[in-house]
Short mmCIF file of C-alpha atoms in Angstrom, two decimals:
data_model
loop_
_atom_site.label_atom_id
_atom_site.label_comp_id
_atom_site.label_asym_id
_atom_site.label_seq_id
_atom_site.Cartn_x
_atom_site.Cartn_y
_atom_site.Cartn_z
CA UNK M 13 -3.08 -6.85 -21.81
CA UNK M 14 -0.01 -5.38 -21.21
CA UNK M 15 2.99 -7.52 -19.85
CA UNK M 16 4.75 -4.82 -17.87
CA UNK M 17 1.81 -3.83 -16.14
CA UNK M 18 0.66 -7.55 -14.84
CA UNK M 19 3.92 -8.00 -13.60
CA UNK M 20 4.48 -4.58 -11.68
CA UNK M 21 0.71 -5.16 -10.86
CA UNK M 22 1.98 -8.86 -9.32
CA UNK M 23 4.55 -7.08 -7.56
CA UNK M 24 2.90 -4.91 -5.52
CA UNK M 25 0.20 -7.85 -4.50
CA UNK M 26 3.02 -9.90 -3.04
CA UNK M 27 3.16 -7.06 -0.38
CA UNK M 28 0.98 -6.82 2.54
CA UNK M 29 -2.86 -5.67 2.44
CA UNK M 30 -1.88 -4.75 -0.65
CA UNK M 31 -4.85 -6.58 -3.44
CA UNK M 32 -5.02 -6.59 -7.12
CA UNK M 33 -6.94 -3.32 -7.10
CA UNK M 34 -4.52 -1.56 -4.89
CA UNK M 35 -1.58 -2.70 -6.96
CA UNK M 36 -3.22 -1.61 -10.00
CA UNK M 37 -3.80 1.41 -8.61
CA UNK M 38 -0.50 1.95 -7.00
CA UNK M 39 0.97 0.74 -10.99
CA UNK M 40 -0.86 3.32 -12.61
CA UNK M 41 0.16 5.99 -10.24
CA UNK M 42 4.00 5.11 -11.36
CA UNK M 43 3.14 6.93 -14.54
CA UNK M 44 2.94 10.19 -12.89
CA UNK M 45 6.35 10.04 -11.80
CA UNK M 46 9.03 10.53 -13.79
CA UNK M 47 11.40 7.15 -14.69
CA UNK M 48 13.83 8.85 -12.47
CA UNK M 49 11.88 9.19 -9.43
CA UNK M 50 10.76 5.68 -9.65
CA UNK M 51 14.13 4.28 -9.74
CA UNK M 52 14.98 6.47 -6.67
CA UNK M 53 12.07 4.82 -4.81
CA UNK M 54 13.28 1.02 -6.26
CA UNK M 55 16.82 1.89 -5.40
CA UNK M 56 16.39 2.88 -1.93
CA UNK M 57 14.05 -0.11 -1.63
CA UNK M 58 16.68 -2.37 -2.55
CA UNK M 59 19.74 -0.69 -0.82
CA UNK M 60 17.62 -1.37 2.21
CA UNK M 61 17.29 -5.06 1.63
CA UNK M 62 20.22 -5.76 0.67
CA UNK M 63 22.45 -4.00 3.01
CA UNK M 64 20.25 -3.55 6.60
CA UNK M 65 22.42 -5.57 8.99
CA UNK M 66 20.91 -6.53 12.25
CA UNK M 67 23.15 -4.84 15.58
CA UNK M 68 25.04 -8.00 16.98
CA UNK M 69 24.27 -6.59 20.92
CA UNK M 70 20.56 -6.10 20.36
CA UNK M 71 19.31 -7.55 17.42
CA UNK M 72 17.76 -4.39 16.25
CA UNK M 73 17.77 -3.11 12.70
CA UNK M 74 20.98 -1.11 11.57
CA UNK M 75 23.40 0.13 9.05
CA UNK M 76 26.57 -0.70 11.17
CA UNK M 77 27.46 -4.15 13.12
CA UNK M 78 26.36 -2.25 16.11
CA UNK M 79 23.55 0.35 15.95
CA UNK M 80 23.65 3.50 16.97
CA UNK M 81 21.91 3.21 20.28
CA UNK M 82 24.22 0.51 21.42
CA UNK M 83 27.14 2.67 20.05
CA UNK M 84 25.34 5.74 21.96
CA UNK M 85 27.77 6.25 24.66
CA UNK M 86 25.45 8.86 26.55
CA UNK M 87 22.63 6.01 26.89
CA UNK M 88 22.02 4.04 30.47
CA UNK M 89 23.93 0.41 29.68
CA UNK M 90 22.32 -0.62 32.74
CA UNK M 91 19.15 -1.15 31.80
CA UNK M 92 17.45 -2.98 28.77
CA UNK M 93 14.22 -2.61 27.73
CA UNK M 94 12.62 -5.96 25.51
CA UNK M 95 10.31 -5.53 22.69
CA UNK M 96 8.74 -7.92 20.07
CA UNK M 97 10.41 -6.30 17.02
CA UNK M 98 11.52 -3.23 15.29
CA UNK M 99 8.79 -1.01 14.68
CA UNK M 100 8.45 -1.14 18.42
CA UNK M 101 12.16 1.02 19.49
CA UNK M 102 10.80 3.12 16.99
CA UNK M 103 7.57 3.70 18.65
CA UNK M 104 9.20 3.97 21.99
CA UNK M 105 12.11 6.23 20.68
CA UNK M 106 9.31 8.26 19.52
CA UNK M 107 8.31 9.12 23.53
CA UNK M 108 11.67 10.79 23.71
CA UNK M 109 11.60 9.24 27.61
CA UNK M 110 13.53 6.12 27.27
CA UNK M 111 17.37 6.91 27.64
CA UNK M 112 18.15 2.72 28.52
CA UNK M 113 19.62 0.19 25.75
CA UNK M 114 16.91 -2.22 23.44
CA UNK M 115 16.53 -5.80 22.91
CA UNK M 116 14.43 -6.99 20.05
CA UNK M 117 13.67 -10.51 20.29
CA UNK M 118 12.34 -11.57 16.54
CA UNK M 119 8.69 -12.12 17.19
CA UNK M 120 7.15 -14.18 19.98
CA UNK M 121 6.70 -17.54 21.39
CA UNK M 122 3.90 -18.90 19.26
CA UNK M 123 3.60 -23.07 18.75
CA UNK M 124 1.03 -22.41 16.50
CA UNK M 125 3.43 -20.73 14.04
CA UNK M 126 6.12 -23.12 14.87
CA UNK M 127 8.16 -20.26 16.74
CA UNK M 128 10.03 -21.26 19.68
CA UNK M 129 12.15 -19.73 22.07
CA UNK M 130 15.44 -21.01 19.83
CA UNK M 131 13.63 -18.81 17.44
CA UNK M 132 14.15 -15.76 19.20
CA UNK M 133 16.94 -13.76 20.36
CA UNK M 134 16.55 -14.75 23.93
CA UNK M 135 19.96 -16.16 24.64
CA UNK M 136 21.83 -13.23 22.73
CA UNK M 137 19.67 -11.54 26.06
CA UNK M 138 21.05 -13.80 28.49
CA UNK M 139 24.77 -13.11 27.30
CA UNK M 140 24.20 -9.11 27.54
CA UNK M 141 23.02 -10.09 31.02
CA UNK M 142 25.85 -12.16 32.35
CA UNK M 143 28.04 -9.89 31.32
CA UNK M 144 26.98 -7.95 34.72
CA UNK M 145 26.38 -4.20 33.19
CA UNK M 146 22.55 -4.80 33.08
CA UNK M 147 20.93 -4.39 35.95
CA UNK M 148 17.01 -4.08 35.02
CA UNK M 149 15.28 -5.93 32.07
CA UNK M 150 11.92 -3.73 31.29
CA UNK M 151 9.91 -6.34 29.67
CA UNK M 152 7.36 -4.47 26.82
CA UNK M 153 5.72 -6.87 25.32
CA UNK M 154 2.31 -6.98 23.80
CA UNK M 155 -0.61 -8.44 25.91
CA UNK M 156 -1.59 -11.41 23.75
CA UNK M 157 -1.46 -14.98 24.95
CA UNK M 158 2.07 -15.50 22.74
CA UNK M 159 3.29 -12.12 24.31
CA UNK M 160 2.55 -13.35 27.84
CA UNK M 161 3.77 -16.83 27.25
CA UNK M 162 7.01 -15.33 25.89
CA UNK M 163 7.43 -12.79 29.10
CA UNK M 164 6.50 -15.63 31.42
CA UNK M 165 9.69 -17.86 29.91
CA UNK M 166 11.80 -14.92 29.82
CA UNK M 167 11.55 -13.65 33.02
CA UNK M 168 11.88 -17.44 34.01
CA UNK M 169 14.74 -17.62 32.47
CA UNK M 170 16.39 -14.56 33.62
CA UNK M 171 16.26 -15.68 37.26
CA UNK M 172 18.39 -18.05 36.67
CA UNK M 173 21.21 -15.49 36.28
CA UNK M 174 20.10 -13.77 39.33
CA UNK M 175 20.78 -9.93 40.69
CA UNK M 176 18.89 -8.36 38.23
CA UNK M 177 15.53 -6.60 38.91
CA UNK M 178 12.63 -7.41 36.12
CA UNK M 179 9.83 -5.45 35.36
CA UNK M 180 7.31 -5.11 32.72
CA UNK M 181 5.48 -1.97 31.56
CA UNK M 182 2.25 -1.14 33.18
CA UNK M 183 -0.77 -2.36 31.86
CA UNK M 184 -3.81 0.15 32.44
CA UNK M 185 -6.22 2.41 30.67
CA UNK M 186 -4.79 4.00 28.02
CA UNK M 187 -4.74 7.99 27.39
CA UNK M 188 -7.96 8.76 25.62
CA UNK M 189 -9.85 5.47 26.21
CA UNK M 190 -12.69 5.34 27.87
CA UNK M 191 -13.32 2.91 30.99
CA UNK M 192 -16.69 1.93 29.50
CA UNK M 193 -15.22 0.33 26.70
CA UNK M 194 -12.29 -1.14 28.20
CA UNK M 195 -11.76 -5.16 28.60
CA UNK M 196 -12.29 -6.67 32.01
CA UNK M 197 -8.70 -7.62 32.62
CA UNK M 198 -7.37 -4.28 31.77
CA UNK M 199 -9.51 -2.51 34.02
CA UNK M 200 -8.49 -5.32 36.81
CA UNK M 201 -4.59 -4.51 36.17
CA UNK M 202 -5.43 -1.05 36.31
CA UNK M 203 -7.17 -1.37 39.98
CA UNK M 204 -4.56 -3.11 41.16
CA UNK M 205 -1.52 -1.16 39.97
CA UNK M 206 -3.23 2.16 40.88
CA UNK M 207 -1.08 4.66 41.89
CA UNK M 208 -1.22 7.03 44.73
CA UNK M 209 -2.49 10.64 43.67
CA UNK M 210 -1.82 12.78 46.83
CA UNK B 18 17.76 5.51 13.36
CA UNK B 19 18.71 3.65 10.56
CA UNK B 20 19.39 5.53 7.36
CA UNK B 21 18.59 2.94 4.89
CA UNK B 22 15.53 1.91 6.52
CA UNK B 23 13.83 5.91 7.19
CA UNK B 24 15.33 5.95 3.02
CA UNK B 25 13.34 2.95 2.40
CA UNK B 26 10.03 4.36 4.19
CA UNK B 27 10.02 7.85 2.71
CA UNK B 28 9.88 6.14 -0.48
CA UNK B 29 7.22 3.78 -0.17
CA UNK B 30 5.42 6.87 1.28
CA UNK B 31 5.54 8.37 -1.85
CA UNK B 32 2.95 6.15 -2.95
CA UNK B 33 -0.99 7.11 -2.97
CA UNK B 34 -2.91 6.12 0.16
CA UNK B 35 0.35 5.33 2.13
CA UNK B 36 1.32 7.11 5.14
CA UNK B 37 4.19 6.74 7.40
CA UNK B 38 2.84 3.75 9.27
CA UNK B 39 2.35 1.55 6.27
CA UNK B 40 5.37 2.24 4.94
CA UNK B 41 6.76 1.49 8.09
CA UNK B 42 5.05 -1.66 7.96
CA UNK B 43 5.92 -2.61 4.31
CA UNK B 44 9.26 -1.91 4.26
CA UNK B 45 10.02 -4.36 7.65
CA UNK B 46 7.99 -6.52 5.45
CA UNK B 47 10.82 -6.84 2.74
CA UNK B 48 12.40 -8.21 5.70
CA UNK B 49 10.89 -11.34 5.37
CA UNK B 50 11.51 -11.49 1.56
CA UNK B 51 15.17 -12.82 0.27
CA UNK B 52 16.90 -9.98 -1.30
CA UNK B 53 16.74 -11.58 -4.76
CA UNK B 54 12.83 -11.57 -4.40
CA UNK B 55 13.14 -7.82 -3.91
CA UNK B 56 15.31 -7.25 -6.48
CA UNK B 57 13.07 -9.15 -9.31
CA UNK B 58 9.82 -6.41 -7.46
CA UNK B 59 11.78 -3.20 -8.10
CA UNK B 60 13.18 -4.56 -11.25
CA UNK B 61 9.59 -5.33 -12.49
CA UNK B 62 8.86 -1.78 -11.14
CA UNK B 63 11.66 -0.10 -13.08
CA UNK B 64 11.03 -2.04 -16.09
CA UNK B 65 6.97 -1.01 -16.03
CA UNK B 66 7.63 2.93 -15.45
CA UNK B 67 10.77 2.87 -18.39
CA UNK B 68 9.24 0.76 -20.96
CA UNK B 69 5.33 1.25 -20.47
CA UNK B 70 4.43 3.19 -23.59
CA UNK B 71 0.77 4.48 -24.97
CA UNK B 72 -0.84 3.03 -28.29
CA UNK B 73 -0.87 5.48 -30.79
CA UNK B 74 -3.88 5.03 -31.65
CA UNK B 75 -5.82 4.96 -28.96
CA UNK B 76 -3.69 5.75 -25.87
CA UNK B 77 -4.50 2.58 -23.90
CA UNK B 78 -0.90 1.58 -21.91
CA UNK B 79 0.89 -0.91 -24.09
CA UNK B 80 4.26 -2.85 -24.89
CA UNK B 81 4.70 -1.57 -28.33
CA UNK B 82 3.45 1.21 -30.42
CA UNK B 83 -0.05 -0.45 -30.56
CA UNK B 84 -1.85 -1.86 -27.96
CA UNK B 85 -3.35 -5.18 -28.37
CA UNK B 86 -6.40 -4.26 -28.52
CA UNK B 87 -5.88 -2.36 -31.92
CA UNK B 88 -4.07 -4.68 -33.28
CA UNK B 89 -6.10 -7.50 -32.89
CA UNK B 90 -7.95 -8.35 -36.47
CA UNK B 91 -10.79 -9.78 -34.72
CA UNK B 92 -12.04 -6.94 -32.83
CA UNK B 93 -14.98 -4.79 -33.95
CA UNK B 94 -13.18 -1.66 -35.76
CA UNK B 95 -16.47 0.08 -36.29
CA UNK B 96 -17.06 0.43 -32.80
CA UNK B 97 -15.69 3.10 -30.38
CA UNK B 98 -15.48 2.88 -26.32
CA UNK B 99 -14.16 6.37 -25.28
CA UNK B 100 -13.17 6.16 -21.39
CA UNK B 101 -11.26 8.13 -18.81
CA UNK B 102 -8.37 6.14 -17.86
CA UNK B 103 -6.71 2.77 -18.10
CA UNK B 104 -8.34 1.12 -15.65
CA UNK B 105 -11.74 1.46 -17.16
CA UNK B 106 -10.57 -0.50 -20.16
CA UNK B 107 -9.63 -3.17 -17.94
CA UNK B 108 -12.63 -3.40 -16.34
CA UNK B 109 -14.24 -3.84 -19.37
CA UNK B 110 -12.44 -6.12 -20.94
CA UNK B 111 -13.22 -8.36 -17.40
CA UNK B 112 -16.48 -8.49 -19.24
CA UNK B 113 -15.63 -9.94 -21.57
CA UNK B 114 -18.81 -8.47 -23.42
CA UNK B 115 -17.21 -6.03 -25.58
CA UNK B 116 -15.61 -6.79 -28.85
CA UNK B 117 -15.21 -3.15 -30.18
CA UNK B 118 -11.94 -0.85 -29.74
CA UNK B 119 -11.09 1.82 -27.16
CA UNK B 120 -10.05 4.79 -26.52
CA UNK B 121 -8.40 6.47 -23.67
CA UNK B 122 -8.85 9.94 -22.63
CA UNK B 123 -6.37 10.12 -20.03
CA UNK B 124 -8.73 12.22 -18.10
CA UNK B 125 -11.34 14.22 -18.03
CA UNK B 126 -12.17 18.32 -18.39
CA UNK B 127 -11.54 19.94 -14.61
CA UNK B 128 -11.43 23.72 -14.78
CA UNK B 129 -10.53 23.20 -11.02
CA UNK B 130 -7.61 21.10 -11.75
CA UNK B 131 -6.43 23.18 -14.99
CA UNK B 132 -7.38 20.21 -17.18
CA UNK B 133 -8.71 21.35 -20.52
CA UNK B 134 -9.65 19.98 -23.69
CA UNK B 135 -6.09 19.62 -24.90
CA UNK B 136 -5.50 18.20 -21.95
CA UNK B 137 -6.76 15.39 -23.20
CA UNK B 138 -6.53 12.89 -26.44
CA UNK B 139 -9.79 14.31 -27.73
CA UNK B 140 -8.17 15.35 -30.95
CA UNK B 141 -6.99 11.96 -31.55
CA UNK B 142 -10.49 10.64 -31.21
CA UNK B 143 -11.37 12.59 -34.33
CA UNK B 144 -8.89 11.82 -36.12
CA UNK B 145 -9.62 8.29 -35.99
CA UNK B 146 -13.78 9.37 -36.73
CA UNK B 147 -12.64 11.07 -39.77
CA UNK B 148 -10.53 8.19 -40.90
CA UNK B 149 -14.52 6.89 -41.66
CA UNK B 150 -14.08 3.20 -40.43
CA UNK B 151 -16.28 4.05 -36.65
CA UNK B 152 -19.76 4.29 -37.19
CA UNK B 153 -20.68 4.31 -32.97
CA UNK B 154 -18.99 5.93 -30.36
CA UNK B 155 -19.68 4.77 -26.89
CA UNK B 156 -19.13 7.62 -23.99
CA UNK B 157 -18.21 5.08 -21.05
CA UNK B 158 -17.02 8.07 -18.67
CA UNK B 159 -17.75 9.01 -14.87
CA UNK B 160 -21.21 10.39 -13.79
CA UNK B 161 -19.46 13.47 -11.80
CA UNK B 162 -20.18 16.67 -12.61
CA UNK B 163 -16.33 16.70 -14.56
CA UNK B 164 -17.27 13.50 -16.36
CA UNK B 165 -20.79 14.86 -17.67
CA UNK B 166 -18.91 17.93 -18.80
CA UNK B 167 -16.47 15.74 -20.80
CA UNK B 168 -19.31 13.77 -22.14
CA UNK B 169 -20.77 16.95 -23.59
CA UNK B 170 -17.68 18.22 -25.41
CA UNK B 171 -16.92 15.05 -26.87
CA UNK B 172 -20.43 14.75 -28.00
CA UNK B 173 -20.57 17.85 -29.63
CA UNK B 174 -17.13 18.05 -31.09
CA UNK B 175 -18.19 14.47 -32.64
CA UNK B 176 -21.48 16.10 -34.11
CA UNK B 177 -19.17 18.19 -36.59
CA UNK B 178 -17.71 14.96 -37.78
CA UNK B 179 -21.54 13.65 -38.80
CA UNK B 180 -22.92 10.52 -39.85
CA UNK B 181 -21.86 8.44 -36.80
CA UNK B 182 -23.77 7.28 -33.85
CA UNK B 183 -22.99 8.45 -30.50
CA UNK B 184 -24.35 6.52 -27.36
CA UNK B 185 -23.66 6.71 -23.49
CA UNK B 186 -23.50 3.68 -21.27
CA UNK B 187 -26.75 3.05 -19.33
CA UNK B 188 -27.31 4.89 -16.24
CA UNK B 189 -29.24 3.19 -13.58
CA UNK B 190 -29.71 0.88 -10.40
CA UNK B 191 -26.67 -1.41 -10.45
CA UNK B 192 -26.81 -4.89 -9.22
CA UNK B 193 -26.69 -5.63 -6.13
CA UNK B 194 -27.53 -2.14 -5.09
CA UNK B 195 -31.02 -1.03 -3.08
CA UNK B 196 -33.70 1.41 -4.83
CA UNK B 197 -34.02 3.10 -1.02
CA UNK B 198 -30.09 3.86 -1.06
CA UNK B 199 -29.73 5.33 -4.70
CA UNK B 200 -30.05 8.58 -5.38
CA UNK B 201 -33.06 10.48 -6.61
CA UNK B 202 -30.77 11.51 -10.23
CA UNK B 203 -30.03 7.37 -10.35
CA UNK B 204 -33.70 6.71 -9.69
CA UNK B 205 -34.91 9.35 -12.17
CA UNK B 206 -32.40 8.46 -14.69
CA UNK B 207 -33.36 4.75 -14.74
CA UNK B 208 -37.36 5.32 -14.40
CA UNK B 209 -36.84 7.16 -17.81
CA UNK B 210 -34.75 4.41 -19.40
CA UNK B 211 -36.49 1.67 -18.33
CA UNK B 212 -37.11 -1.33 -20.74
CA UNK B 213 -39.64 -3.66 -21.70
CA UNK B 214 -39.87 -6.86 -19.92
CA UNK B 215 -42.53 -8.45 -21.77
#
């Protein structure tokens, strides 16, 4: 019916969980903004896209060739911890407990998606690594098959440097979960990592 | 951590029904899309917010001065579908079993929200009625207690007008929907109206 409205209406459906009646509504809440405020939102949406550079140590999303936790001189160089990608720093800079450099690989091992390990950052790793500064790799990744494969091959392929120690995160029952309704494995990792009390 | 990216994400957070996380989530989407894709979203954004204007005369969104509903000759000029908001008209018009005009309120009457009659483009309405070309108007607006209030200004601000008809969509069971679930004003409402089968 109207032109400008199918096409911001299009827009908005090519992103995400985002439908046709989502976008529509997400269109016709543009007209309570002011033209001004809505090019604020499309600029800043575009100055991100076109300028986010990716840090050349870690791979993890930045304004700078090197991002400001790499650049952070107070921050442990010794360790790294791995994650799948970028919303995950975030979530563990969130804790406020991690004071150890980041590695974010891309995405996983998955040969049903066609993503290899060439796919992922996993040699930029191994260079960090042999330059001898690291000397623990804190695997985080998530607990799906792909997630496993892809800690299995790195940890694989970090032996091959040697001298470091590896570790990955603890699996167990998270805080406010209930034992009842946890999965068999997790309650099996959780057993067997249990830690001493007194 | 990164500016351009927390820019990015208070932005899209602006948006109805999007919190932090989703914004999160949409913007690493954009990721994933070349920066020229972007580019032609916001600039189909930008373009919708600056050049979107209302029909004159009957305040449906539109390209030009009047929307294309109005203008087209075939349409049924004598005939009046008053509604709440844009949206409504395109549900309608998914119909495709309505060959009349509209017109949109751009609301309705909330003494809660400080929307009154003015509020609204109820004075247009009667300007077009006196123009003497309607002879029905259709109230196609919400059942909630702000939508029956509406209804009932309308309806009597038409009556001074005279000499045209003024209906209200049916109220009833819709399809698809269970008798045990409705309510008992749905139920009573379309016990009263019911028709003749045979």
């Amino acid at each position: 019916m109207s032109k400008l409205l199918d096409d911001a209406v299009a827009e908005f459906s090519r992103l995400p969980g985002i439908g046709r009646r989502t976008a529509m509504r997400l269109a016709l809440h543009l007209l309570r903004m002011e033209p001004s405020e809505v090019g604020a939102m499309t600029g800043a949406i575009d100055r991100f896209r076109s300028n986010i550079k990716y840090c050349r140590l870690c791979n993890n999303l930045s304004d700078e060739d090197i991002c400001p936790v790499c650049a952070d001189e107070s921050r442990d160089k010794t360790t790294v911890c791995v994650v799948e990608q970028v919303s995950d720093v975030l979530s563990i800079e969130n804790t406020r407990q991690y004071k150890g450099l980041y590695h974010v690989l891309g995405g996983v091992i998955s040969p049903m998606q066609g993503i290899g390990p060439s796919d992922l950052k996993i040699d930029l790793l191994l260079d960090n690594v042999r330059r001898g500064v690291i000397r623990e790799v804190i695997l985080a990744i998530g607990t799906t098959v792909e997630g496993e494969t892809t800690q299995f091959y790195i940890a694989r392929r970090l032996s091959e440097t040697g001298g470091i120690k590896v570790t990955t995160i603890a699996r167990g029952i998270g805080f406010g979960d209930e034992i009842e309704y946890a999965d068999d494995l997790t309650i099996a990792h959780a057993l067997h990592n249990r830690t001493v009390v007194k």
